C-alpha cells in the first residue's frame, strides 16, 4: 500500500493537471450535452404540441390516420377531376365568329356565322342572314371539324377560326374584355 502513496506523492503534479484536464473536458461535454438535450426538448415540444400529453406512438398513429384520410380525399378529388374533364370535353371550347353584309342593299355587317365546337371539334354553326324584308337563322351540325351540309364561305371562315381558337392557348388570367373574339 505504501508504494501507492509513494506513487501519488512522486507524480502528484502531473496527476493533478491530468485530473483538472479531465474535469474540464467533462464540463465541456456536459455543456454540449445540455445544449443537445435542450434542442431535443424543443423539437419534442413541437412534435407533441396540441396533444394533451399523449405518447409519441399515439401521436404517430393519429398522424398516419390523417395522412391516410388525405390520400383517400386526394383519390376522390382526382376521380372527380376526371369526371369534370370528361364533361368539359363536351362543352363549347372553341368559337369562331364572322360578321358580314349578306346583301348589297343593306347597311352594316348585320349577318353572322358562329361556329361553336367542343374539344373534339364537334358542335354547330349558327348563321343569321339579315335582309331588309326578313331575317333567317339556321344551324348546321359539325362532326370532327366538318359538316355534312354545304357551307358558305363565311361559315367555313367561322369554322376555321373556331378550330384555331383552342381554349388551351387562351391566357385565362387575362381580362376577357381585352381578348379578341374569333
XYZ file of N, CA and C in Angstrom:
546
model
N 0.815 -1.185 0.000
C 0.000 0.000 0.000
C 0.864 1.257 0.000
N 2.063 1.099 0.542
C 2.933 2.250 0.624
C 3.418 2.679 -0.762
N 3.604 1.748 -1.640
C 4.067 2.093 -2.979
C 3.045 2.956 -3.699
N 1.715 2.814 -3.354
C 0.677 3.639 -3.963
C 0.846 5.072 -3.468
N 1.079 5.231 -2.160
C 1.268 6.565 -1.604
C 2.528 7.216 -2.187
N 3.567 6.422 -2.355
C 4.791 6.958 -2.957
C 4.543 7.399 -4.407
N 3.756 6.586 -5.101
C 3.457 6.929 -6.500
C 2.708 8.257 -6.577
N 1.670 8.423 -5.728
C 0.899 9.661 -5.742
C 1.731 10.856 -5.293
N 2.631 10.623 -4.349
C 3.473 11.711 -3.874
C 4.476 12.126 -4.949
N 5.008 11.165 -5.645
C 6.001 11.465 -6.664
C 5.369 12.111 -7.900
N 4.183 11.651 -8.281
C 3.537 12.150 -9.510
C 2.303 13.011 -9.216
N 2.254 13.641 -8.110
C 1.067 14.425 -7.740
C 0.827 15.608 -8.669
N 1.849 16.280 -9.103
C 1.707 17.423 -10.024
C 1.083 17.003 -11.349
N 1.671 16.048 -12.049
C 1.068 15.621 -13.323
C -0.317 15.010 -13.144
N -0.526 14.278 -12.055
C -1.847 13.692 -11.815
C -2.887 14.786 -11.575
N -2.527 15.822 -10.860
C -3.437 16.936 -10.600
C -3.780 17.656 -11.902
N -2.781 17.895 -12.721
C -3.011 18.560 -14.010
C -3.879 17.667 -14.901
N -3.586 16.362 -14.902
C -4.368 15.415 -15.703
C -5.827 15.367 -15.242
N -6.029 15.336 -13.950
C -7.414 15.283 -13.446
C -8.144 16.592 -13.714
N -7.446 17.723 -13.616
C -8.081 19.005 -13.954
C -8.461 19.038 -15.438
N -7.592 18.519 -16.292
C -7.892 18.477 -17.726
C -9.109 17.582 -17.982
N -9.125 16.437 -17.305
C -10.279 15.536 -17.463
C -11.563 16.182 -16.934
N -11.478 16.878 -15.832
C -12.657 17.580 -15.295
C -13.121 18.673 -16.257
N -12.182 19.409 -16.818
C -12.521 20.456 -17.775
C -13.168 19.842 -19.028
N -12.623 18.744 -19.502
C -13.193 18.048 -20.647
C -14.598 17.535 -20.324
N -14.789 17.037 -19.119
C -16.113 16.560 -18.692
C -17.107 17.712 -18.646
N -16.687 18.860 -18.169
C -17.573 20.036 -18.123
C -17.941 20.471 -19.540
N -16.981 20.462 -20.451
C -17.266 20.832 -21.844
C -18.287 19.871 -22.447
N -18.066 18.556 -22.243
C -19.022 17.567 -22.759
C -20.397 17.734 -22.115
N -20.428 18.092 -20.840
C -21.699 18.318 -20.133
C -22.449 19.503 -20.743
N -21.739 20.573 -21.048
C -22.369 21.750 -21.662
C -22.899 21.398 -23.054
N -22.107 20.677 -23.829
C -22.563 20.256 -25.160
C -23.780 19.362 -25.032
N -23.761 18.445 -24.085
C -24.883 17.540 -23.868
C -26.134 18.302 -23.456
N -25.991 19.306 -22.604
C -27.159 20.103 -22.177
C -27.756 20.859 -23.371
N -26.886 21.371 -24.233
C -27.374 22.054 -25.436
C -28.137 21.106 -26.340
N -27.625 19.914 -26.529
C -28.308 18.933 -27.373
C -29.640 18.511 -26.754
N -29.664 18.326 -25.457
C -30.913 17.950 -24.780
C -31.926 19.076 -24.887
N -31.478 20.309 -24.750
C -32.378 21.452 -24.895
C -32.978 21.490 -26.296
N -32.148 21.254 -27.298
C -32.633 21.234 -28.672
C -33.631 20.094 -28.876
N -33.330 18.934 -28.331
C -34.252 17.802 -28.439
C -35.570 18.072 -27.724
N -35.485 18.707 -26.567
C -36.718 19.042 -25.839
C -37.590 19.984 -26.657
N -36.976 20.971 -27.298
C -37.733 21.924 -28.125
C -38.375 21.205 -29.302
N -37.627 20.331 -29.945
C -38.182 19.566 -31.067
C -39.309 18.656 -30.595
N -39.148 18.057 -29.411
C -40.193 17.191 -28.862
C -41.451 18.008 -28.558
N -41.281 19.195 -28.002
C -42.441 20.061 -27.712
C -43.195 20.406 -28.992
N -42.439 20.699 -30.057
C -43.085 20.987 -31.338
C -43.823 19.767 -31.872
N -43.224 18.605 -31.669
C -43.830 17.370 -32.161
C -45.132 17.049 -31.437
N -45.184 17.286 -30.142
C -46.359 16.890 -29.361
C -47.291 18.061 -29.040
N -47.094 19.198 -29.680
C -47.964 20.343 -29.375
C -49.417 19.990 -29.719
N -50.298 20.412 -28.861
C -51.720 20.187 -29.076
C -52.155 18.754 -28.875
N -51.364 17.946 -28.151
C -51.723 16.537 -27.995
C -52.158 16.186 -26.589
N -52.140 17.109 -25.688
C -52.566 16.883 -24.301
C -51.819 15.733 -23.647
N -50.518 15.669 -23.843
C -49.679 14.693 -23.153
C -49.758 13.278 -23.684
N -50.188 13.069 -24.900
C -50.239 11.727 -25.473
C -48.827 11.202 -25.692
N -48.735 9.905 -25.795
C -47.455 9.278 -26.093
C -47.117 9.465 -27.573
N -45.842 9.419 -27.875
C -45.378 9.590 -29.256
C -46.036 8.559 -30.172
N -46.154 7.336 -29.733
C -46.738 6.283 -30.559
C -48.173 6.646 -30.950
N -48.941 7.141 -29.991
C -50.321 7.552 -30.281
C -50.371 8.714 -31.260
N -49.447 9.643 -31.090
C -49.386 10.800 -31.987
C -49.063 10.347 -33.412
N -48.105 9.435 -33.543
C -47.736 8.948 -34.867
C -48.879 8.184 -35.523
N -49.585 7.346 -34.752
C -50.728 6.623 -35.318
C -51.824 7.588 -35.754
N -52.068 8.606 -34.941
C -53.076 9.615 -35.295
C -52.657 10.353 -36.566
N -51.390 10.683 -36.663
C -50.868 11.364 -37.860
C -51.001 10.474 -39.092
N -50.675 9.203 -38.963
C -50.793 8.287 -40.097
C -52.251 8.142 -40.533
N -53.187 8.144 -39.570
C -54.613 8.099 -39.922
C -55.005 9.330 -40.727
N -54.501 10.484 -40.313
C -54.796 11.712 -41.046
C -54.189 11.671 -42.447
N -52.985 11.150 -42.573
C -52.344 11.029 -43.889
C -53.174 10.106 -44.777
N -53.652 8.981 -44.216
C -54.499 8.071 -44.994
C -55.780 8.768 -45.448
N -56.383 9.583 -44.570
C -57.581 10.339 -44.950
C -57.280 11.295 -46.103
N -56.139 11.945 -46.028
C -55.765 12.890 -47.089
C -55.586 12.144 -48.409
N -54.955 10.972 -48.375
C -54.793 10.183 -49.603
C -56.152 9.759 -50.162
N -57.067 9.362 -49.291
C -58.401 8.979 -49.760
C -59.108 10.165 -50.400
N -59.035 11.319 -49.751
C -59.673 12.511 -50.316
C -59.014 12.910 -51.626
N -57.695 12.781 -51.708
C -56.984 13.099 -52.941
C -57.455 12.180 -54.067
N -57.597 10.890 -53.778
C -58.080 9.952 -54.790
C -59.500 10.294 -55.221
N -60.360 10.681 -54.262
C -61.725 11.089 -54.600
C -61.704 12.327 -55.496
N -60.859 13.286 -55.146
C -60.790 14.520 -55.941
C -60.239 14.245 -57.329
N -59.269 13.356 -57.442
C -58.751 13.003 -58.763
C -59.836 12.348 -59.607
N -60.669 11.512 -58.976
C -61.786 10.896 -59.703
C -62.779 11.961 -60.150
N -63.065 12.918 -59.274
C -63.980 13.998 -59.640
C -63.395 14.842 -60.767
N -62.105 15.094 -60.720
C -61.463 15.878 -61.783
C -61.567 15.128 -63.102
N -61.397 13.797 -63.068
C -61.548 13.014 -64.293
C -62.956 13.149 -64.851
N -63.961 13.110 -63.963
C -65.354 13.278 -64.410
C -65.550 14.671 -65.002
N -65.017 15.689 -64.332
C -65.161 17.063 -64.838
C -64.453 17.226 -66.182
N -63.249 16.651 -66.298
C -62.539 16.742 -67.570
C -63.312 16.053 -68.684
N -63.938 14.933 -68.366
C -64.749 14.237 -69.361
C -65.939 15.103 -69.775
N -66.594 15.698 -68.799
C -67.728 16.580 -69.104
C -67.277 17.799 -69.904
N -66.124 18.349 -69.518
C -65.613 19.540 -70.198
C -65.314 19.275 -71.667
N -64.928 18.037 -71.981
C -64.590 17.744 -73.371
C -65.799 17.904 -74.281
N -67.019 17.868 -73.710
C -68.235 18.030 -74.499
C -68.789 19.459 -74.448
N -68.123 20.338 -73.720
C -68.574 21.731 -73.625
C -67.968 22.556 -74.763
N -68.601 23.693 -75.026
C -68.077 24.590 -76.050
C -66.734 25.130 -75.570
N -65.705 24.849 -76.356
C -64.366 25.292 -76.007
C -63.729 26.139 -77.102
N -64.301 26.086 -78.274
C -63.743 26.831 -79.400
C -64.882 27.580 -80.076
N -64.585 28.799 -80.428
C -65.613 29.623 -81.036
C -64.987 30.479 -82.127
N -65.703 30.583 -83.215
C -65.275 31.463 -84.293
C -66.490 32.219 -84.804
N -66.350 33.498 -85.033
C -67.477 34.314 -85.482
C -67.038 35.177 -86.661
N -67.927 35.277 -87.612
C -67.719 36.141 -88.778
C -68.977 36.991 -88.922
N -68.778 38.283 -89.015
C -69.888 39.202 -89.324
C -69.680 39.692 -90.749
N -70.784 39.781 -91.476
C -70.657 40.185 -92.881
C -71.959 40.802 -93.368
N -71.876 41.399 -94.505
C -73.030 42.008 -95.167
C -73.476 41.023 -96.252
N -74.627 40.368 -96.035
C -75.080 39.324 -96.960
C -75.636 39.902 -98.256
N -76.200 41.094 -98.206
C -76.826 41.695 -99.392
C -76.261 43.092 -99.608
N -76.180 43.468 -100.868
C -75.629 44.781 -101.197
C -76.540 45.922 -100.767
N -77.826 45.671 -100.667
C -78.757 46.766 -100.384
C -78.979 46.983 -98.887
N -78.221 46.341 -98.019
C -78.353 46.566 -96.571
C -77.081 47.205 -96.056
N -77.202 47.952 -94.996
C -76.033 48.599 -94.411
C -75.483 47.773 -93.266
N -74.247 47.972 -92.935
C -73.553 47.335 -91.816
C -73.401 45.833 -92.023
N -72.615 45.238 -91.162
C -72.403 43.790 -91.189
C -73.353 43.150 -90.182
N -74.622 43.020 -90.565
C -75.630 42.508 -89.642
C -75.827 41.008 -89.752
N -75.312 40.377 -90.775
C -75.380 38.922 -90.890
C -74.173 38.329 -90.175
N -74.312 37.080 -89.747
C -73.217 36.472 -88.989
C -73.233 34.957 -89.174
N -72.091 34.358 -88.918
C -71.937 32.908 -88.801
C -71.071 32.665 -87.577
N -71.544 31.794 -86.701
C -70.826 31.463 -85.468
C -70.613 29.950 -85.435
N -69.399 29.530 -85.261
C -69.090 28.115 -85.082
C -68.778 27.884 -83.611
N -69.466 26.933 -82.992
C -69.266 26.571 -81.592
C -68.856 25.098 -81.558
N -67.635 24.831 -81.104
C -67.098 23.474 -81.130
C -66.624 23.042 -79.746
N -66.660 21.716 -79.523
C -66.107 21.173 -78.283
C -64.660 20.735 -78.520
N -64.115 19.990 -77.589
C -62.719 19.565 -77.670
C -62.434 18.703 -78.900
N -63.437 17.958 -79.349
C -63.271 17.051 -80.484
C -63.687 17.684 -81.804
N -63.860 18.994 -81.814
C -64.325 19.738 -82.993
C -65.715 19.294 -83.433
N -66.539 18.892 -82.472
C -67.942 18.604 -82.726
C -68.745 19.797 -82.234
N -69.828 20.117 -82.936
C -70.665 21.237 -82.498
C -71.618 21.676 -83.583
N -71.831 23.001 -83.663
C -72.766 23.560 -84.631
C -72.221 24.861 -85.207
N -72.775 25.193 -86.354
C -72.543 26.507 -86.940
C -73.905 27.183 -87.013
N -74.022 28.320 -86.349
C -75.246 29.116 -86.383
C -75.041 30.258 -87.371
N -75.998 30.437 -88.241
C -75.903 31.514 -89.228
C -77.192 32.317 -89.186
N -77.041 33.607 -89.166
C -78.169 34.528 -89.248
C -77.947 35.460 -90.424
N -78.879 35.453 -91.368
C -78.760 36.310 -92.538
C -79.809 37.403 -92.425
N -79.322 38.623 -92.365
C -80.195 39.777 -92.200
C -80.491 40.382 -93.571
N -81.778 40.583 -93.813
C -82.211 41.272 -95.018
C -83.201 42.371 -94.640
N -83.478 43.266 -95.542
C -84.411 44.364 -95.238
C -85.813 43.845 -94.966
N -86.225 42.805 -95.650
C -87.590 42.301 -95.511
C -87.679 41.217 -94.452
N -86.698 40.351 -94.403
C -86.747 39.259 -93.431
C -85.343 38.901 -92.966
N -85.305 38.195 -91.827
C -84.052 37.671 -91.289
C -84.239 36.166 -91.119
N -83.253 35.408 -91.557
C -83.329 33.956 -91.490
C -82.165 33.447 -90.644
N -82.464 32.491 -89.770
C -81.422 31.860 -88.954
C -81.486 30.357 -89.168
N -80.348 29.721 -89.178
C -80.329 28.269 -89.294
C -79.033 27.749 -88.675
N -79.051 26.433 -88.406
C -77.900 25.779 -87.783
C -77.494 24.576 -88.612
N -76.187 24.304 -88.617
C -75.651 23.133 -89.314
C -74.754 22.375 -88.339
N -74.938 21.068 -88.235
C -74.091 20.301 -87.315
C -72.683 20.129 -87.863
N -71.740 19.983 -86.924
C -70.343 19.771 -87.279
C -69.859 18.546 -86.506
N -69.203 17.630 -87.196
C -68.655 16.436 -86.565
C -67.199 16.296 -87.001
N -66.285 16.234 -86.043
C -64.840 16.135 -86.323
C -64.351 17.264 -87.234
N -64.906 18.435 -87.060
C -64.435 19.608 -87.791
C -64.988 19.754 -89.193
N -65.923 18.890 -89.610
C -66.533 19.014 -90.936
C -68.042 18.865 -90.795
N -68.755 19.449 -91.734
C -70.213 19.363 -91.744
C -70.653 18.561 -92.961
N -71.732 17.804 -92.797
C -72.304 17.056 -93.919
C -73.079 17.978 -94.863
N -73.341 19.188 -94.415
C -74.057 20.165 -95.222
C -73.050 21.068 -95.915
N -73.446 21.608 -97.041
C -72.541 22.540 -97.717
C -72.475 23.827 -96.903
N -71.285 24.373 -96.810
C -71.054 25.573 -96.003
C -70.717 26.741 -96.905
N -71.222 27.899 -96.518
C -70.881 29.116 -97.246
C -69.443 29.513 -96.915
N -68.923 30.469 -97.629
C -67.567 30.953 -97.381
C -67.451 31.474 -95.956
N -68.450 32.229 -95.496
C -68.418 32.800 -94.149
C -68.491 31.698 -93.095
N -69.304 30.676 -93.345
C -69.406 29.568 -92.399
C -68.083 28.802 -92.328
N -67.433 28.632 -93.462
C -66.120 27.985 -93.467
C -65.092 28.821 -92.700
N -65.157 30.142 -92.869
C -64.239 31.016 -92.134
C -64.487 30.914 -90.632
N -65.763 30.925 -90.234
C -66.094 30.806 -88.808
C -65.611 29.465 -88.264
N -65.783 28.397 -89.025
C -65.341 27.067 -88.606
C -63.821 27.017 -88.455
N -63.096 27.597 -89.388
C -61.630 27.597 -89.304
C -61.151 28.427 -88.119
N -61.815 29.534 -87.879
C -61.455 30.354 -86.708
C -61.700 29.575 -85.419
N -62.802 28.855 -85.357
C -63.104 28.073 -84.156
C -62.069 26.973 -83.947
N -61.683 26.310 -85.012
C -60.674 25.253 -84.887
C -59.347 25.820 -84.384
N -59.019 27.018 -84.815
C -57.753 27.644 -84.413
C -57.822 28.264 -83.032
N -59.000 28.425 -82.480
C -59.204 29.121 -81.217
C -59.377 28.113 -80.084
N -58.340 27.331 -79.793
C -58.410 26.323 -78.732
C -58.319 26.994 -77.376
N -59.110 26.504 -76.441
C -59.135 27.063 -75.092
C -57.774 26.940 -74.415
N -57.040 25.886 -74.701
C -55.749 25.677 -74.058
C -54.747 26.769 -74.389
N -54.943 27.468 -75.492
C -53.996 28.510 -75.881
C -54.428 29.890 -75.414
N -55.515 29.992 -74.659
C -56.006 31.285 -74.185
C -55.388 31.562 -72.824
N -54.909 32.772 -72.620
C -54.377 33.182 -71.328
C -55.561 33.439 -70.406
N -55.856 32.491 -69.519
C -57.048 32.580 -68.684
C -56.958 33.693 -67.650
N -55.765 34.188 -67.352
C -55.609 35.255 -66.381
C -55.929 36.618 -66.966
N -55.927 36.674 -68.275
C -56.144 37.982 -68.907
C -57.604 38.391 -68.786
N -57.825 39.656 -68.945
C -59.169 40.206 -68.870
C -59.940 39.796 -70.111
N -61.146 39.271 -69.940
C -61.916 38.775 -71.066
C -62.279 39.889 -72.043
N -62.458 41.097 -71.532
C -62.866 42.171 -72.420
C -61.731 42.590 -73.357
N -60.485 42.273 -73.005
C -59.366 42.655 -73.865
C -59.036 41.574 -74.864
N -59.577 40.370 -74.686
C -59.299 39.259 -75.603
C -60.093 39.424 -76.880
N -59.470 39.195 -78.000
C -60.161 39.316 -79.272
C -61.031 38.099 -79.508
N -62.203 38.298 -80.021
C -63.120 37.208 -80.310
C -62.842 36.716 -81.713
N -62.857 35.365 -81.874
C -62.695 34.773 -83.214
C -61.310 34.820 -83.602
